[in-house]
Amino acid sequence: MTVKEIFETMDYGPAPESAADALAWLVDQGDRFGHFIDGTFTTPGDGFDSKNPATGETLATLSQATQADVDAAVAAARKAQPKWAKLGGHGRAKHLYALARLLQKHSRLLAVLETLDNGKPIREARDIDIPLVQRHFYHHAGMAQLMADELPGREALGVCGQVIPWNFPLLMLAWKVAPALAMGNTVVLKPAEYTSLTALCFADICRKAGLPKGVVNIVTGDGAVGEMITTHAGIDKVAFTGSTSVGRHIRRATAGQGKGLTLELGGKSPYIVFDDADIDSAIEGLVDAIWFNQGQVCCAGSRLLVQEGIADQFHTKLKARMDKLRVGNPMDKCIDMGALADPVQLQTVTSMVDACDSGEVYRATGDLPANGCYYPPTLISGLSPADPLMQEEIFGPVLVTSTFRTQAEVVELANNTRYGLAATLWTENVNLALDIAPKLAAGVVWINGTNMFDAAAGFGGVRESGFGREGGWEGLSAYTKPIRKTKPLKKVEAFTGSEVAPMGVDRTAKLYIGGKQARPDSGYSRDIWSKQGKHLGEVPIASRKDVRNAVEAARGAKAWGKTTGHLRAQILYYIAENLSARSEEFAKRINDLTGGKDGAQEVEASIQRLFTYAAWADKYDGAAKGVPIRGVALSMKEPVGVIGAICSDEAPLLGLISAMAPAIAMGNRVVLAASEAFPLAATDFYQILDTSDVPGGVVNILTGPHADLADTLAKHMDVDAVWCFSSSDLSEMVERESASNLKRTWVNNGESRDWLGADGQGKPFLEAATEVKTIWIPYGE
Ligand code: NAI
């Protein structure tokens, strides 16, 4: 191109970044990689090629890990973990700091390697991925330093198995490794098969930084290796980022193994533009939302919802902007969009769009390179909300668009998806933005900005976008556990008897659904006997239909989530007051049921527990995070929704209240399965609820076999979380069945809980009762 032509077209000239150093690094490693286990690289084994998706050239050959490799990596991590934890916060902080410094010193090598391996524009790898990686290690060096002071009573989980995808290879590694190490865990990580090179370069950096052997282990290979790691008996916690289908599979495959699990999965995130928005800014935002990283972003703003009045103008401007996007050699610093990560991904995107036989497909008119995994920026309009492309993650540079008229309509459209990862709002009206943000089912909301990330701000989804948060204080709970002594769970058996009850006025216990006592749909009841074999009464056996009715009632009571913490506190105090007035009667009932003498103590503890959560109702605060933008990231605590809780058998009243009170204090509605062995304390409790101003549907109580109730609740698509404290160990079943809609679970893993002690209340309950929504807001100057 001549200078004259450049002036005439005002086109960019090429500004290629050199690949020489990165290619030389690969040659230095022998172009073949083994795994990084116990501080050294293993001899390369049978494997597969890692290719540059922009050119198809082979960059290196990687090894496919065998079961023996995974065993060795887990054993190395296991051996290293106690010493690493004992090193203390400051000791670990120094190591994390050293890693951050080395990542900084080799930042260009890492950026170039990432672009060669993944196909993303060097501009993005250099200015976004790698700086965020460094920031994550710096930030978590600080978390290690502060752990003892700020997280008293918590300790490392042990060995973490981490499986990551190919869209942000090194950044996803940083998100997983930094918090794990900071909290005293060791890791076995598997990068995605298409993009393992920066993870291997990171292994080299760990070696250079003098990280103790075995603290970080990296094994390469495909999904089969991922499966070996996630299901390995020596792994205490699994952290996964990737597709919802694999996340669901991992949930099932690890059920009942006692492992911690966090899943960061797919999304179909709405990008909402109101008619008062600054349109040009919103269009630039959209470029970042869906054409950043070729659209291969879990939280990509892939569903445009634009208000009808500005729709034509917006789409016209958008198409003009799309035509100007420069797609090509990712190593060129003037390129907007590079190559998709692999021919397989190109094929997936192509066939999804080709299968779309309705709507109108607009492809940007700019040039595409003849070879390589390139796909043009694409806009699809005119689809119905149920169309597969409106619902499914395309994971490529393809935007679907539709319009809305009213605020209520846009909330409905935005939430019309099984996902709930992120959402973007564009408006000049801050009142409107702050009104809509809490109504969106999403873990992250960006206002007048998009795709912003930071180590200090939690990231993660709701619904089928997975559970758990990465980043911020909230990200640390996934890598720690409360220090507590546990005993194996002992099944509490109901007493049996035969003595006929003396004739009196019948007092029939029923179910408690929607604020009313309801006869069971099944039409069955069962006898309840005292230890001495005396007939104490009968309780209904709730059927699946009763569970469904209870869930429906709970769903219907959603206004409870919008009440103030102050109001919820008052109601909890009122329940305590009414229970206190009848404490003797309840104490006697508990003694009769359990055959023990601690009824009075249990009632007193129940009253105290109600006070505790009344106190917390307006004090479990969110935070404003100091993120490096002109703004803040609010971390808001929201209720999870409808929680099904299988209550403790051994403490018939306290177990029920210990699950109910934190859940409703945080704005959830509950379906409680009462103690299976001793249910009559729960059925007596209905009257307390009736007289305490608890709105109908907020608390629903069922009686019957825990196994059946837990099964129905775990499978139910409209239940958001299941907690299981039953003395029948139902952990495996609850976790497996929860995969239906990827609901959150909290199970006892065959361990008992001291309901009377501190173990029966506190932060773990509040945390399980809330979701963190991170809302990014422009603020200040
Ligand atoms: P994937 O979910 O299969 O792969 C992600 C990681 O999981 C890789 O490291 C892979 O080796 C591993 N893996 C695969 N099967 C596994 C198993 N059974 N157990 C344990 N680990 C396993 O994603 P894939 O096939 O690479 O991409 C398919 C689609 O997934 C994409 O088109 C996109 O829609 C979605 N995806 C979403 C991501 C996100 O960040 N939300 C990231 C990557 C893909």
mmCIF file of C-alpha atoms in Angstrom, residues 258-493:
data_model
loop_
_atom_site.group_PDB
_atom_site.id
_atom_site.type_symbol
_atom_site.label_atom_id
_atom_site.label_comp_id
_atom_site.label_asym_id
_atom_site.label_seq_id
_atom_site.Cartn_x
_atom_site.Cartn_y
_atom_site.Cartn_z
ATOM 1 C CA GLY A 258 -17.816 -35.044 49.636
ATOM 2 C CA LYS A 259 -16.043 -32.647 47.307
ATOM 3 C CA GLY A 260 -16.558 -28.921 47.178
ATOM 4 C CA LEU A 261 -17.716 -27.809 43.746
ATOM 5 C CA THR A 262 -17.905 -24.516 41.905
ATOM 6 C CA LEU A 263 -19.127 -24.278 38.336
ATOM 7 C CA GLU A 264 -18.754 -21.295 36.072
ATOM 8 C CA LEU A 265 -20.741 -22.186 32.993
ATOM 9 C CA GLY A 266 -22.368 -20.725 29.943
ATOM 10 C CA GLY A 267 -24.619 -17.771 29.407
ATOM 11 C CA LYS A 268 -26.850 -15.953 26.971
ATOM 12 C CA SER A 269 -26.458 -12.578 28.532
ATOM 13 C CA PRO A 270 -28.804 -9.734 27.613
ATOM 14 C CA TYR A 271 -27.449 -6.404 26.458
ATOM 15 C CA ILE A 272 -30.218 -3.915 27.094
ATOM 16 C CA VAL A 273 -30.324 -0.506 25.421
ATOM 17 C CA PHE A 274 -32.995 1.945 26.577
ATOM 18 C CA ASP A 275 -34.165 4.724 24.300
ATOM 19 C CA ASP A 276 -32.420 7.421 26.331
ATOM 20 C CA ALA A 277 -29.014 5.718 26.020
ATOM 21 C CA ASP A 278 -25.982 7.383 24.518
ATOM 22 C CA ILE A 279 -26.279 5.358 21.327
ATOM 23 C CA ASP A 280 -22.719 5.676 20.102
ATOM 24 C CA SER A 281 -21.346 4.581 23.458
ATOM 25 C CA ALA A 282 -23.802 1.708 23.564
ATOM 26 C CA ILE A 283 -22.609 0.584 20.141
ATOM 27 C CA GLU A 284 -18.969 0.703 21.206
ATOM 28 C CA GLY A 285 -19.981 -1.239 24.306
ATOM 29 C CA LEU A 286 -21.625 -3.801 22.094
ATOM 30 C CA VAL A 287 -18.400 -4.243 20.135
ATOM 31 C CA ASP A 288 -16.772 -5.186 23.447
ATOM 32 C CA ALA A 289 -19.739 -7.268 24.498
ATOM 33 C CA ILE A 290 -19.926 -9.633 21.551
ATOM 34 C CA TRP A 291 -16.881 -9.157 19.342
ATOM 35 C CA PHE A 292 -14.281 -9.132 22.114
ATOM 36 C CA ASN A 293 -12.403 -12.444 21.942
ATOM 37 C CA GLN A 294 -14.456 -13.346 18.853
ATOM 38 C CA GLY A 295 -17.520 -13.665 21.070
ATOM 39 C CA GLN A 296 -16.032 -16.670 22.842
ATOM 40 C CA VAL A 297 -16.846 -15.220 26.226
ATOM 41 C CA CYS A 298 -19.124 -16.917 28.718
ATOM 42 C CA CYS A 299 -20.626 -13.567 29.735
ATOM 43 C CA ALA A 300 -20.732 -12.126 26.191
ATOM 44 C CA GLY A 301 -23.623 -9.731 25.641
ATOM 45 C CA SER A 302 -24.948 -12.047 22.990
ATOM 46 C CA ARG A 303 -28.634 -11.043 23.154
ATOM 47 C CA LEU A 304 -29.285 -7.443 22.217
ATOM 48 C CA LEU A 305 -32.575 -6.014 23.511
ATOM 49 C CA VAL A 306 -33.117 -2.531 22.169
ATOM 50 C CA GLN A 307 -36.050 -0.260 22.918
ATOM 51 C CA GLU A 308 -38.385 -0.006 19.975
ATOM 52 C CA GLY A 309 -38.220 3.770 19.460
ATOM 53 C CA ILE A 310 -34.512 3.720 18.654
ATOM 54 C CA ALA A 311 -34.279 0.240 17.163
ATOM 55 C CA ASP A 312 -34.010 1.220 13.475
ATOM 56 C CA GLN A 313 -31.451 3.907 14.099
ATOM 57 C CA PHE A 314 -29.493 1.637 16.419
ATOM 58 C CA HIS A 315 -29.384 -1.302 14.011
ATOM 59 C CA THR A 316 -28.335 0.932 11.125
ATOM 60 C CA LYS A 317 -25.456 2.356 13.129
ATOM 61 C CA LEU A 318 -24.567 -1.078 14.416
ATOM 62 C CA LYS A 319 -24.299 -2.567 10.930
ATOM 63 C CA ALA A 320 -22.103 0.343 9.837
ATOM 64 C CA ARG A 321 -19.852 -0.291 12.849
ATOM 65 C CA MET A 322 -19.739 -4.026 12.160
ATOM 66 C CA ASP A 323 -18.586 -3.339 8.608
ATOM 67 C CA LYS A 324 -15.631 -1.413 9.985
ATOM 68 C CA LEU A 325 -14.440 -4.183 12.298
ATOM 69 C CA ARG A 326 -11.125 -5.519 11.110
ATOM 70 C CA VAL A 327 -10.926 -9.288 11.155
ATOM 71 C CA GLY A 328 -7.572 -10.900 10.493
ATOM 72 C CA ASN A 329 -4.147 -11.939 11.682
ATOM 73 C CA PRO A 330 -4.384 -11.809 15.483
ATOM 74 C CA MET A 331 -0.707 -10.874 15.707
ATOM 75 C CA ASP A 332 -1.512 -7.590 13.951
ATOM 76 C CA LYS A 333 -1.987 -4.876 16.559
ATOM 77 C CA CYS A 334 -4.579 -3.132 14.350
ATOM 78 C CA ILE A 335 -6.923 -6.087 14.299
ATOM 79 C CA ASP A 336 -10.272 -6.017 16.105
ATOM 80 C CA MET A 337 -11.139 -9.662 15.781
ATOM 81 C CA GLY A 338 -8.865 -12.652 15.390
ATOM 82 C CA ALA A 339 -9.498 -16.334 14.784
ATOM 83 C CA LEU A 340 -11.819 -18.680 16.657
ATOM 84 C CA ALA A 341 -9.909 -21.024 18.951
ATOM 85 C CA ASP A 342 -10.121 -24.194 16.882
ATOM 86 C CA PRO A 343 -11.597 -25.596 13.637
ATOM 87 C CA VAL A 344 -14.071 -27.519 15.803
ATOM 88 C CA GLN A 345 -15.348 -24.268 17.300
ATOM 89 C CA LEU A 346 -15.557 -22.683 13.837
ATOM 90 C CA GLN A 347 -17.602 -25.646 12.697
ATOM 91 C CA THR A 348 -19.918 -25.387 15.723
ATOM 92 C CA VAL A 349 -20.613 -21.696 15.146
ATOM 93 C CA THR A 350 -21.035 -22.160 11.393
ATOM 94 C CA SER A 351 -23.504 -24.980 11.727
ATOM 95 C CA MET A 352 -25.531 -23.242 14.433
ATOM 96 C CA VAL A 353 -25.969 -20.145 12.259
ATOM 97 C CA ASP A 354 -26.536 -22.173 9.077
ATOM 98 C CA ALA A 355 -29.306 -24.105 10.800
ATOM 99 C CA CYS A 356 -31.174 -20.867 11.484
ATOM 100 C CA ASP A 357 -34.006 -20.797 8.941
ATOM 101 C CA SER A 358 -35.927 -17.848 10.299
ATOM 102 C CA GLY A 359 -35.035 -14.234 10.890
ATOM 103 C CA GLU A 360 -32.545 -12.204 8.936
ATOM 104 C CA VAL A 361 -28.801 -12.831 9.062
ATOM 105 C CA TYR A 362 -26.476 -9.889 8.487
ATOM 106 C CA ARG A 363 -22.773 -10.582 8.054
ATOM 107 C CA ALA A 364 -20.253 -7.748 8.216
ATOM 108 C CA THR A 365 -18.915 -6.854 4.805
ATOM 109 C CA GLY A 366 -15.236 -6.469 5.792
ATOM 110 C CA ASP A 367 -12.609 -8.817 4.383
ATOM 111 C CA LEU A 368 -11.897 -12.176 5.977
ATOM 112 C CA PRO A 369 -8.577 -13.974 5.554
ATOM 113 C CA ALA A 370 -8.869 -16.876 3.126
ATOM 114 C CA ASN A 371 -7.532 -19.471 5.555
ATOM 115 C CA GLY A 372 -7.719 -19.963 9.295
ATOM 116 C CA CYS A 373 -10.604 -20.169 11.756
ATOM 117 C CA TYR A 374 -12.258 -16.860 10.904
ATOM 118 C CA TYR A 375 -15.936 -16.022 11.167
ATOM 119 C CA PRO A 376 -17.439 -12.635 10.299
ATOM 120 C CA PRO A 377 -19.190 -10.396 12.848
ATOM 121 C CA THR A 378 -22.816 -11.437 12.473
ATOM 122 C CA LEU A 379 -26.168 -9.988 13.521
ATOM 123 C CA ILE A 380 -29.379 -11.997 13.477
ATOM 124 C CA SER A 381 -32.705 -10.241 13.849
ATOM 125 C CA GLY A 382 -36.359 -11.220 13.699
ATOM 126 C CA LEU A 383 -36.159 -14.402 15.775
ATOM 127 C CA SER A 384 -38.848 -15.369 18.243
ATOM 128 C CA PRO A 385 -37.847 -15.519 21.922
ATOM 129 C CA ALA A 386 -38.022 -19.322 21.896
ATOM 130 C CA ASP A 387 -35.808 -19.730 18.834
ATOM 131 C CA PRO A 388 -32.755 -21.914 19.582
ATOM 132 C CA LEU A 389 -30.391 -19.087 18.678
ATOM 133 C CA MET A 390 -32.172 -16.798 21.157
ATOM 134 C CA GLN A 391 -31.771 -19.400 23.872
ATOM 135 C CA GLU A 392 -28.526 -21.286 23.210
ATOM 136 C CA GLU A 393 -24.981 -20.092 23.660
ATOM 137 C CA ILE A 394 -23.371 -19.730 20.222
ATOM 138 C CA PHE A 395 -19.952 -18.849 21.626
ATOM 139 C CA GLY A 396 -18.845 -16.988 18.564
ATOM 140 C CA PRO A 397 -19.096 -13.484 17.053
ATOM 141 C CA VAL A 398 -22.835 -13.789 16.526
ATOM 142 C CA LEU A 399 -25.309 -11.375 18.073
ATOM 143 C CA VAL A 400 -29.054 -11.937 18.131
ATOM 144 C CA THR A 401 -31.300 -8.939 18.491
ATOM 145 C CA SER A 402 -34.872 -8.120 19.366
ATOM 146 C CA THR A 403 -36.816 -5.129 20.570
ATOM 147 C CA PHE A 404 -38.912 -4.244 23.591
ATOM 148 C CA ARG A 405 -41.387 -1.537 24.504
ATOM 149 C CA THR A 406 -41.669 -1.308 28.278
ATOM 150 C CA GLN A 407 -39.432 -1.773 31.256
ATOM 151 C CA ALA A 408 -41.522 -4.674 32.493
ATOM 152 C CA GLU A 409 -41.238 -6.345 29.102
ATOM 153 C CA VAL A 410 -37.478 -6.037 28.942
ATOM 154 C CA VAL A 411 -37.064 -7.591 32.370
ATOM 155 C CA GLU A 412 -39.188 -10.500 31.253
ATOM 156 C CA LEU A 413 -37.291 -10.921 27.992
ATOM 157 C CA ALA A 414 -33.911 -10.577 29.682
ATOM 158 C CA ASN A 415 -34.766 -13.267 32.211
ATOM 159 C CA ASN A 416 -36.290 -15.580 29.620
ATOM 160 C CA THR A 417 -33.346 -17.963 29.576
ATOM 161 C CA ARG A 418 -32.117 -20.898 31.619
ATOM 162 C CA TYR A 419 -28.883 -19.021 32.194
ATOM 163 C CA GLY A 420 -28.057 -16.174 34.547
ATOM 164 C CA LEU A 421 -24.477 -15.112 34.167
ATOM 165 C CA ALA A 422 -24.360 -11.439 33.240
ATOM 166 C CA ALA A 423 -26.383 -8.517 31.901
ATOM 167 C CA THR A 424 -25.599 -5.074 30.551
ATOM 168 C CA LEU A 425 -27.800 -2.005 30.866
ATOM 169 C CA TRP A 426 -27.362 1.103 28.800
ATOM 170 C CA THR A 427 -29.269 4.247 29.827
ATOM 171 C CA GLU A 428 -28.525 7.820 30.831
ATOM 172 C CA ASN A 429 -31.086 7.504 33.626
ATOM 173 C CA VAL A 430 -29.417 6.192 36.743
ATOM 174 C CA ASN A 431 -32.768 5.676 38.476
ATOM 175 C CA LEU A 432 -33.856 3.399 35.692
ATOM 176 C CA ALA A 433 -30.600 1.439 35.741
ATOM 177 C CA LEU A 434 -30.775 0.955 39.499
ATOM 178 C CA ASP A 435 -34.410 -0.079 39.255
ATOM 179 C CA ILE A 436 -33.735 -2.720 36.598
ATOM 180 C CA ALA A 437 -30.435 -4.157 37.902
ATOM 181 C CA PRO A 438 -31.952 -5.971 40.908
ATOM 182 C CA LYS A 439 -34.692 -7.438 38.714
ATOM 183 C CA LEU A 440 -32.279 -9.260 36.409
ATOM 184 C CA ALA A 441 -31.438 -12.902 37.005
ATOM 185 C CA ALA A 442 -27.695 -12.525 36.661
ATOM 186 C CA GLY A 443 -24.578 -12.780 38.781
ATOM 187 C CA VAL A 444 -23.033 -9.673 37.227
ATOM 188 C CA VAL A 445 -24.673 -6.502 35.908
ATOM 189 C CA TRP A 446 -22.759 -3.803 34.075
ATOM 190 C CA ILE A 447 -24.240 -0.324 33.802
ATOM 191 C CA ASN A 448 -23.074 1.758 30.830
ATOM 192 C CA GLY A 449 -20.107 -0.523 30.359
ATOM 193 C CA THR A 450 -19.596 -4.196 29.686
ATOM 194 C CA ASN A 451 -17.225 -7.143 30.132
ATOM 195 C CA MET A 452 -15.436 -5.505 33.025
ATOM 196 C CA PHE A 453 -13.570 -7.839 35.327
ATOM 197 C CA ASP A 454 -11.401 -7.397 38.354
ATOM 198 C CA ALA A 455 -9.821 -9.553 41.024
ATOM 199 C CA ALA A 456 -11.635 -7.579 43.738
ATOM 200 C CA ALA A 457 -15.114 -8.141 42.285
ATOM 201 C CA GLY A 458 -16.949 -11.444 42.402
ATOM 202 C CA PHE A 459 -17.802 -13.104 39.107
ATOM 203 C CA GLY A 460 -20.145 -16.039 38.606
ATOM 204 C CA GLY A 461 -23.684 -16.946 37.738
ATOM 205 C CA VAL A 462 -27.076 -18.035 38.914
ATOM 206 C CA ARG A 463 -29.415 -20.679 37.463
ATOM 207 C CA GLU A 464 -27.719 -22.916 34.856
ATOM 208 C CA SER A 465 -24.756 -20.581 34.571
ATOM 209 C CA GLY A 466 -23.435 -22.408 37.617
ATOM 210 C CA PHE A 467 -22.645 -21.531 41.200
ATOM 211 C CA GLY A 468 -19.861 -20.034 43.244
ATOM 212 C CA ARG A 469 -18.016 -16.766 42.758
ATOM 213 C CA GLU A 470 -14.503 -16.078 41.591
ATOM 214 C CA GLY A 471 -12.715 -12.962 42.799
ATOM 215 C CA GLY A 472 -13.204 -10.764 45.835
ATOM 216 C CA TRP A 473 -13.778 -11.908 49.406
ATOM 217 C CA GLU A 474 -16.754 -13.893 48.199
ATOM 218 C CA GLY A 475 -14.468 -15.986 45.979
ATOM 219 C CA LEU A 476 -12.506 -17.210 48.974
ATOM 220 C CA SER A 477 -15.261 -19.220 50.570
ATOM 221 C CA ALA A 478 -14.967 -21.712 47.698
ATOM 222 C CA TYR A 479 -11.355 -22.358 48.729
ATOM 223 C CA THR A 480 -11.811 -22.532 52.485
ATOM 224 C CA LYS A 481 -13.999 -24.369 54.958
ATOM 225 C CA PRO A 482 -14.988 -23.631 58.529
ATOM 226 C CA ILE A 483 -12.737 -25.338 61.068
ATOM 227 C CA ARG A 484 -15.099 -27.696 62.837
ATOM 228 C CA LYS A 485 -15.050 -31.040 64.541
ATOM 229 C CA THR A 486 -17.442 -33.516 63.016
ATOM 230 C CA LYS A 487 -18.737 -36.897 63.963
ATOM 231 C CA PRO A 488 -20.152 -39.517 61.622
ATOM 232 C CA LEU A 489 -23.860 -39.173 61.080
ATOM 233 C CA LYS A 490 -26.015 -41.597 63.072
ATOM 234 C CA LYS A 491 -29.411 -42.499 61.684
ATOM 235 C CA VAL A 492 -32.148 -41.405 64.047
ATOM 236 C CA GLU A 493 -34.841 -44.032 64.047
#
